[in-house]
Every structure is written in C-alpha cells, then in structure tokens.
XYZ file of C-alpha atoms in Angstrom:
387
model
C -30.634 1.113 22.907
C -28.595 3.129 24.537
C -28.284 7.277 23.441
C -24.852 7.174 21.950
C -25.719 4.046 19.753
C -29.182 5.063 18.300
C -26.325 8.446 17.499
C -24.611 6.349 15.791
C -27.121 4.218 14.255
C -29.349 6.804 12.837
C -26.032 8.586 11.568
C -24.958 5.556 9.464
C -28.133 5.532 8.124
C -28.349 8.558 6.840
C -24.735 7.736 5.687
C -25.927 5.167 3.330
C -29.304 6.452 1.348
C -26.405 9.331 1.511
C -24.062 7.951 -1.120
C -26.183 5.691 -2.052
C -28.591 8.795 -3.645
C -24.812 10.340 -5.068
C -23.550 7.137 -6.377
C -26.477 5.355 -8.060
C -26.074 6.455 -11.609
C -22.238 6.867 -11.883
C -21.402 3.323 -13.682
C -23.746 4.304 -16.421
C -23.102 8.313 -16.866
C -19.537 7.803 -18.209
C -20.513 5.158 -20.908
C -24.026 7.109 -21.591
C -22.482 10.672 -22.437
C -20.164 9.025 -24.685
C -22.882 7.519 -26.637
C -24.582 11.017 -27.099
C -20.889 11.105 -29.270
C -20.135 13.742 -26.551
C -15.871 14.214 -26.818
C -13.673 12.039 -24.310
C -12.697 15.951 -23.227
C -16.356 17.224 -22.147
C -17.509 14.037 -20.919
C -14.188 14.829 -18.110
C -15.647 17.976 -18.047
C -19.205 16.668 -16.874
C -17.905 14.494 -14.021
C -15.062 17.166 -12.889
C -18.217 19.416 -12.511
C -18.563 16.988 -9.707
C -15.426 18.305 -7.971
C -15.517 21.869 -8.880
C -18.254 22.877 -6.038
C -16.491 21.073 -3.696
C -13.273 22.753 -3.867
C -15.308 25.852 -3.709
C -16.847 25.360 -0.836
C -16.016 23.128 1.148
C -13.201 25.336 3.067
C -16.310 27.720 3.182
C -18.036 25.229 4.805
C -15.764 24.084 7.075
C -15.396 27.644 8.776
C -18.931 27.991 8.723
C -19.236 24.545 10.715
C -16.710 25.583 13.643
C -18.239 28.704 14.066
C -22.059 27.634 13.973
C -20.812 24.193 16.082
C -24.180 23.002 14.824
C -23.433 20.166 12.000
C -26.938 18.687 11.836
C -28.613 21.388 9.695
C -25.955 20.924 7.233
C -26.353 16.893 7.055
C -30.532 18.452 6.560
C -29.088 20.735 3.149
C -26.448 17.360 2.031
C -29.342 15.269 2.380
C -31.924 16.916 0.544
C -29.443 17.773 -2.143
C -27.864 14.045 -2.654
C -31.882 13.869 -4.174
C -32.980 17.169 -5.535
C -29.822 17.114 -8.082
C -30.852 14.067 -9.312
C -34.694 15.394 -9.831
C -33.557 18.083 -12.752
C -32.062 14.614 -14.348
C -35.754 13.719 -14.875
C -36.904 16.369 -15.202
C -34.468 17.918 -18.483
C -32.078 14.978 -19.361
C -30.271 17.309 -21.662
C -25.583 17.121 -21.114
C -26.021 20.532 -19.847
C -28.652 19.476 -16.553
C -26.192 16.770 -15.810
C -23.619 18.560 -15.920
C -25.281 21.573 -13.504
C -26.375 18.327 -11.612
C -23.132 17.100 -11.105
C -22.465 20.485 -9.754
C -25.328 20.469 -7.445
C -24.454 16.851 -6.596
C -20.614 18.335 -5.594
C -22.779 20.748 -3.327
C -24.021 18.040 -1.274
C -20.678 15.903 -1.115
C -19.387 19.161 0.533
C -21.125 18.475 3.613
C -19.729 15.137 4.235
C -17.039 17.498 6.315
C -20.501 17.334 8.916
C -21.594 13.872 9.070
C -17.429 12.349 9.104
C -16.976 14.896 12.432
C -20.571 14.387 13.540
C -20.062 10.685 13.717
C -16.481 11.244 14.874
C -17.518 12.537 18.190
C -20.268 9.919 19.119
C -16.345 8.193 20.210
C -13.837 8.664 22.518
C -10.209 10.910 20.960
C -8.571 8.796 21.052
C -10.836 5.872 18.865
C -10.175 8.614 16.479
C -8.742 7.207 13.399
C -11.152 4.247 14.067
C -14.673 6.226 13.795
C -13.347 7.587 10.417
C -12.499 4.155 9.566
C -16.296 3.378 10.247
C -17.763 6.575 8.618
C -15.801 5.321 5.931
C -16.736 1.784 5.157
C -20.438 2.933 5.697
C -20.200 5.445 3.006
C -18.467 2.811 0.549
C -21.882 0.444 2.136
C -24.249 3.151 0.650
C -21.979 3.265 -3.322
C -21.802 -0.918 -3.094
C -25.221 -1.026 -2.140
C -26.284 1.481 -5.286
C -24.165 -0.320 -7.482
C -25.473 -3.376 -7.040
C -29.080 -2.320 -7.333
C -27.836 0.660 -10.045
C -27.111 -2.612 -12.429
C -30.257 -4.865 -11.759
C -32.755 -0.570 -12.372
C -30.257 0.163 -15.072
C -31.975 -2.439 -17.163
C -35.336 -0.067 -17.153
C -33.425 2.864 -18.702
C -31.039 5.154 -16.904
C -33.690 7.651 -15.722
C -34.969 4.632 -13.358
C -31.679 5.179 -11.933
C -32.081 9.081 -11.569
C -35.788 8.232 -9.591
C -33.737 6.405 -7.331
C -31.007 8.318 -6.331
C -33.843 10.971 -5.597
C -35.941 8.158 -3.972
C -32.917 7.520 -1.450
C -31.965 10.811 -1.007
C -35.474 12.009 0.113
C -35.226 9.411 2.969
C -32.401 10.045 4.238
C -33.108 13.734 4.395
C -36.110 12.808 6.457
C -34.581 10.852 8.943
C -31.921 13.386 9.029
C -34.571 15.777 11.327
C -34.307 13.168 13.452
C -30.686 14.081 14.471
C -30.129 15.362 18.460
C -29.039 18.992 17.653
C -25.537 18.626 18.876
C -25.104 23.026 18.850
C -21.446 23.573 20.903
C -22.069 27.224 20.539
C -20.485 30.192 18.732
C -16.023 29.958 19.519
C -13.179 31.563 19.484
C -12.617 31.050 16.109
C -10.714 34.186 14.232
C -9.508 34.699 11.048
C -5.347 34.259 11.970
C -6.460 30.533 14.065
C -8.257 29.988 10.419
C -4.682 31.193 8.492
C -2.777 29.162 11.039
C -4.665 25.647 10.673
C -4.667 26.072 6.700
C -0.842 26.644 6.961
C -0.142 23.980 8.999
C 2.391 21.883 6.811
C 0.749 18.152 7.975
C -2.395 19.249 6.403
C -0.445 20.994 3.304
C 0.756 17.630 2.830
C -1.795 15.051 3.639
C -4.201 17.466 1.214
C -2.510 16.739 -1.079
C -1.788 13.262 -0.986
C -5.629 12.695 -0.690
C -5.920 15.238 -4.215
C -3.971 12.424 -5.654
C -5.647 9.542 -4.192
C -9.515 11.028 -6.293
C -7.559 12.024 -8.888
C -6.116 8.889 -9.899
C -9.868 7.209 -8.886
C -12.572 9.732 -10.536
C -9.608 9.349 -13.360
C -10.325 5.961 -14.079
C -12.372 4.208 -11.391
C -15.535 6.679 -11.340
C -15.071 7.772 -14.969
C -12.956 5.881 -18.001
C -12.387 2.258 -16.584
C -16.297 1.462 -17.769
C -16.428 2.752 -20.822
C -12.690 1.122 -21.503
C -14.426 -2.901 -20.267
C -17.773 -1.703 -22.514
C -15.118 -1.081 -25.269
C -13.876 -4.260 -24.784
C -17.087 -6.126 -25.045
C -18.453 -5.894 -20.921
C -22.057 -5.876 -20.761
C -24.193 -3.915 -18.500
C -24.435 -6.498 -16.175
C -20.620 -6.545 -15.863
C -20.448 -3.014 -16.091
C -22.202 -3.047 -12.397
C -20.124 -6.132 -11.381
C -17.147 -4.337 -11.458
C -18.392 -1.291 -9.087
C -18.692 -3.615 -6.764
C -16.159 -5.078 -6.711
C -14.425 -2.080 -6.641
C -16.876 -1.300 -3.942
C -16.447 -4.467 -1.384
C -13.363 -3.762 -1.283
C -13.377 -0.168 -0.778
C -15.418 -0.741 2.264
C -12.886 -3.820 2.964
C -10.037 -1.384 2.635
C -11.073 1.467 4.844
C -12.353 -0.670 7.847
C -8.739 -2.794 7.452
C -7.667 0.823 8.919
C -9.362 0.436 12.317
C -7.957 -2.764 13.141
C -4.964 -3.873 14.958
C -3.095 -5.307 12.399
C -3.217 -1.808 10.412
C -1.779 -0.166 13.291
C 1.399 -2.810 13.788
C 1.623 -1.787 9.818
C 2.291 1.637 10.574
C 0.768 4.547 8.874
C 3.887 5.006 6.338
C 3.250 1.475 5.304
C -0.042 1.499 5.198
C 0.126 4.311 2.597
C 2.763 3.653 1.009
C 0.617 -0.144 -0.157
C -2.490 1.810 -0.904
C -0.255 3.383 -3.146
C 1.509 0.491 -4.726
C -1.788 -1.080 -5.377
C -3.640 2.028 -7.001
C -0.401 2.184 -9.129
C -0.912 -1.737 -9.914
C -4.791 -1.120 -10.188
C -3.834 1.594 -13.066
C -1.437 -0.496 -15.128
C -3.270 -3.767 -15.248
C -6.745 -1.631 -16.705
C -3.927 -0.460 -19.656
C -2.897 -3.694 -20.772
C -6.141 -5.882 -19.444
C -7.399 -7.603 -23.022
C -10.658 -8.008 -22.082
C -13.204 -7.579 -18.993
C -12.504 -10.619 -17.015
C -9.625 -9.156 -15.793
C -11.235 -6.394 -14.465
C -13.110 -8.274 -11.965
C -9.374 -8.819 -9.560
C -7.871 -5.407 -10.630
C -11.054 -3.658 -9.504
C -10.524 -5.630 -6.084
C -6.194 -4.367 -5.994
C -7.815 -0.951 -6.695
C -10.513 -0.888 -4.475
C -8.226 -2.421 -0.974
C -5.978 -0.055 -1.945
C -8.197 3.577 -2.890
C -10.264 2.400 1.113
C -7.050 2.200 3.426
C -6.135 5.916 1.940
C -9.281 7.431 1.941
C -9.800 6.549 5.319
C -6.026 6.919 7.139
C -5.295 10.164 5.158
C -8.859 11.898 6.390
C -8.135 10.259 9.610
C -4.668 12.131 10.138
C -5.968 15.410 8.815
C -7.596 16.096 11.681
C -5.525 15.068 14.389
C -4.005 17.113 16.581
C -6.370 20.126 15.946
C -8.703 21.338 18.551
C -12.615 20.904 18.688
C -13.322 24.140 17.481
C -10.369 23.999 14.416
C -11.900 20.539 13.456
C -14.166 21.351 10.900
C -11.711 23.959 8.904
C -9.056 21.314 8.203
C -11.246 18.744 7.454
C -13.028 21.921 4.402
C -9.351 22.541 4.250
C -8.269 18.441 3.528
C -11.885 18.091 1.320
C -11.096 21.170 -0.350
C -7.426 19.784 -1.301
C -8.927 16.683 -2.846
C -11.792 18.160 -4.828
C -8.943 19.439 -6.814
C -8.466 15.493 -8.088
C -11.913 15.380 -8.487
C -12.236 17.933 -10.765
C -9.411 17.132 -12.588
C -8.894 13.584 -12.764
C -11.343 12.503 -15.489
C -10.688 16.299 -17.492
C -6.364 14.857 -17.816
C -8.122 11.869 -18.457
C -10.245 12.664 -21.250
C -8.115 15.099 -22.656
C -5.143 12.180 -22.839
C -7.400 9.358 -24.083
C -8.671 12.235 -26.870
C -4.842 13.153 -27.852
C -3.091 9.673 -27.115
C -4.750 6.108 -26.023
C -6.948 4.993 -23.162
C -3.815 2.503 -22.234
C -1.325 5.349 -22.628
C -3.047 7.454 -19.848
C -3.752 4.638 -17.689
C -0.054 4.020 -17.806
C -0.327 7.697 -16.572
C -1.989 7.609 -13.456
C 0.407 4.301 -12.523
C 3.244 6.344 -12.616
C 1.559 9.100 -10.708
C 0.649 6.614 -8.292
C 3.576 5.563 -8.304
C 5.229 8.722 -7.300
C 2.748 9.547 -4.707
C 3.767 6.168 -2.826
C 7.666 6.886 -3.048
C 7.066 10.397 -2.035
C 5.448 9.342 0.851
C 8.638 7.230 2.230
C 11.073 10.030 1.445
C 8.376 12.441 3.420
C 8.228 9.715 6.531
C 11.952 9.315 6.264
C 12.358 13.606 6.363
C 9.776 15.307 7.883
C 9.485 14.846 11.936
C 5.291 16.320 10.812
C 4.816 12.571 10.383
C 5.101 10.076 13.314
C 3.945 7.285 13.583
C 0.698 6.871 15.862
C-alpha cells in the first residue's frame, strides 16, 4: 500500500471510530431524558451543551492549529475525549452528568477541524471539494454504524451504549498515535491576519448558512424527531431504523457533492436544493400521522443535510492560504456550533409553549427562508462565483 493511501485509510478508520463514539447513544438520549420527567426546555439545554463547548473552542483551536501546524495531537485529544465523556455517564448516570458529558463530547468534536484539514492535505488542492465530501461521508459512515449497533445494544439498556462509545473512542485514540506527524513548523500568523480571515464576507455568509443547517438538524433529527415518533407509537427498533435511514442518505448526499453530477448542477442549485429538502422534511414530520411516514422523510432530510454539510464546509476554506485554513475552518465550525446549541433549545421552548406540529412547521419555514436567501445571495454577490 502506498504511503498516501495508508495515510488516507488510517485517518478514515479513526474518523469512523470517532464519530461512532460520539453518536451511538444519541437516538435514545432525548426519549430517555424525557422519561425522567425533565421538561422539553431542559432537555434542549442538555442536548445543546454539546454545541456550547464547540462554540467556545473552535476558533481558538483553529488559531492554535494554524500556529502549531500539527494536526496529530488534536486528533489524539479528540479521540480520547470521545471515549472518556461516555465513561462519566457510566460512572454517574445523572442528568447533570449527562450535561457535563455532552459538553466534553463537544470539546472532542471541536477537534474535527484537524480531521478535515489533515485529510484534505492528502489530496491535490484542485480536489478540495472532493476531499471534504469524502471525509464528511466517512463521518456519516461512523454515525450510521453507531445507529445500527446502537439499535441492537439498546435492548440491553442505555448504559450498554455508553460502554460501546468508550470502547470505540479508545480504539480510535490508540490508532491515532500511528498517524505520521505532519508538523509544518510555526507560521507567520499574526493577530491582524487572523482578524482579516474572520472578517471575510464569504466566510461569514457561509458560516451563517452552516449554522442554520445544524440548527435545523439538532432541533429536529438529533433531538425531538425520535420523541415525536415514539409518541406516535414507534418501537425502539423503529427509532433505530429512522436514524439509520437518515444516516445512509446523509452519506449519499455528502458523497454526491464530490461527483461530476453535483459539479454540473452548480453550487447555487446544490445549496438551494439542500435547504428545500430540509424544509420538506420538517414540514412532513409536522403532519406525519404515524411512524411509517418518518422513513421516507428521513431519507429526504438526510440527503439534503449531507449535501449542505459537505459543500458549505468546502466553500468555507476555499481561497485561504494553508496557514489560515485552520482558522477559517475553526470560525466556520464555531458559528455552526451556534446552531447545534440553540436548535434543540429553541425547539424545546416552542414545544413547551405550543405543539410539536407547530414547532416543526417553524423549522420548515426557516429552511425555506434559507433557500430564498441563497438564491438572492448568488444573484447579488460576486463573492460566490460557481467553481
């Protein structure tokens, strides 16, 4: 096996293990918390803790990574925290520890900057969008595997899922030591250059759009979709299947971005279509009368979300010098962490003060508004030329 192929495959394996550890218990977390008689608003806060630490850490981590120039150490830390955040829940298991563990899990996800940029470095600059599409697909493979095994092991109790998370996280942690150190040495990064990166108009707009994508996903798919399905009579196996379908289509959507068909369609159409599909998903959940409806809806939403997460991430770092890419990616991921944080909180408040049907309808309107904004943006702004 060639050196570059080994590097790609090793990081691919670590990526799958990392995201498995992060998501194996997610489908069952919200129903579990609600079963403890915790209000939907508080449940939203607990789920949102995952985004809070990302919001606080992604920009500083991006800056530090640009200065240090070594992604390996951050991948090691991320894999370690992905496993250890779960062991805290095994040892204590209280709602408070779930909040703390979710916050630590967010710290782990903050290191995703290094995963994406190191993997992209294994490809030519002209293949940047392809590389981001592939690493995003690998992320979703890990999430899919987590949902598949999670649905099986959940029959043994939710604690078994936290044990699985620990095992897979620690396996990724061990493998990450075999990554060849890619130290580039200290760069000429200055405070002025970093501020210039974060004031870049293209980066600001793309980060805002990314924030809305994750706002929609964490307000629905990764929080209140499963509890809605459960209220309609969905079994544990059906809840697992709902997530599996979303993840499969998420992988396909992310991979689609790396294909010639996506290039022919163009960025504007790809992004617009992604938001329209998310709008259709949210609107469908709002009126779904029984769990069987959730299956095709998960496929629609999953494909749209996969397209959006891959293409927006690729646009975010495009055009930046190598010593600024981590900062740009950190800024982008920090802003979309706002969506991860506030999506479930806003959704929980809406549910507590109205109904789930109304709450999902609001999410659909937000997604449609984003699609209209994208069309307007590409028409008026010279920053977003097709590439």
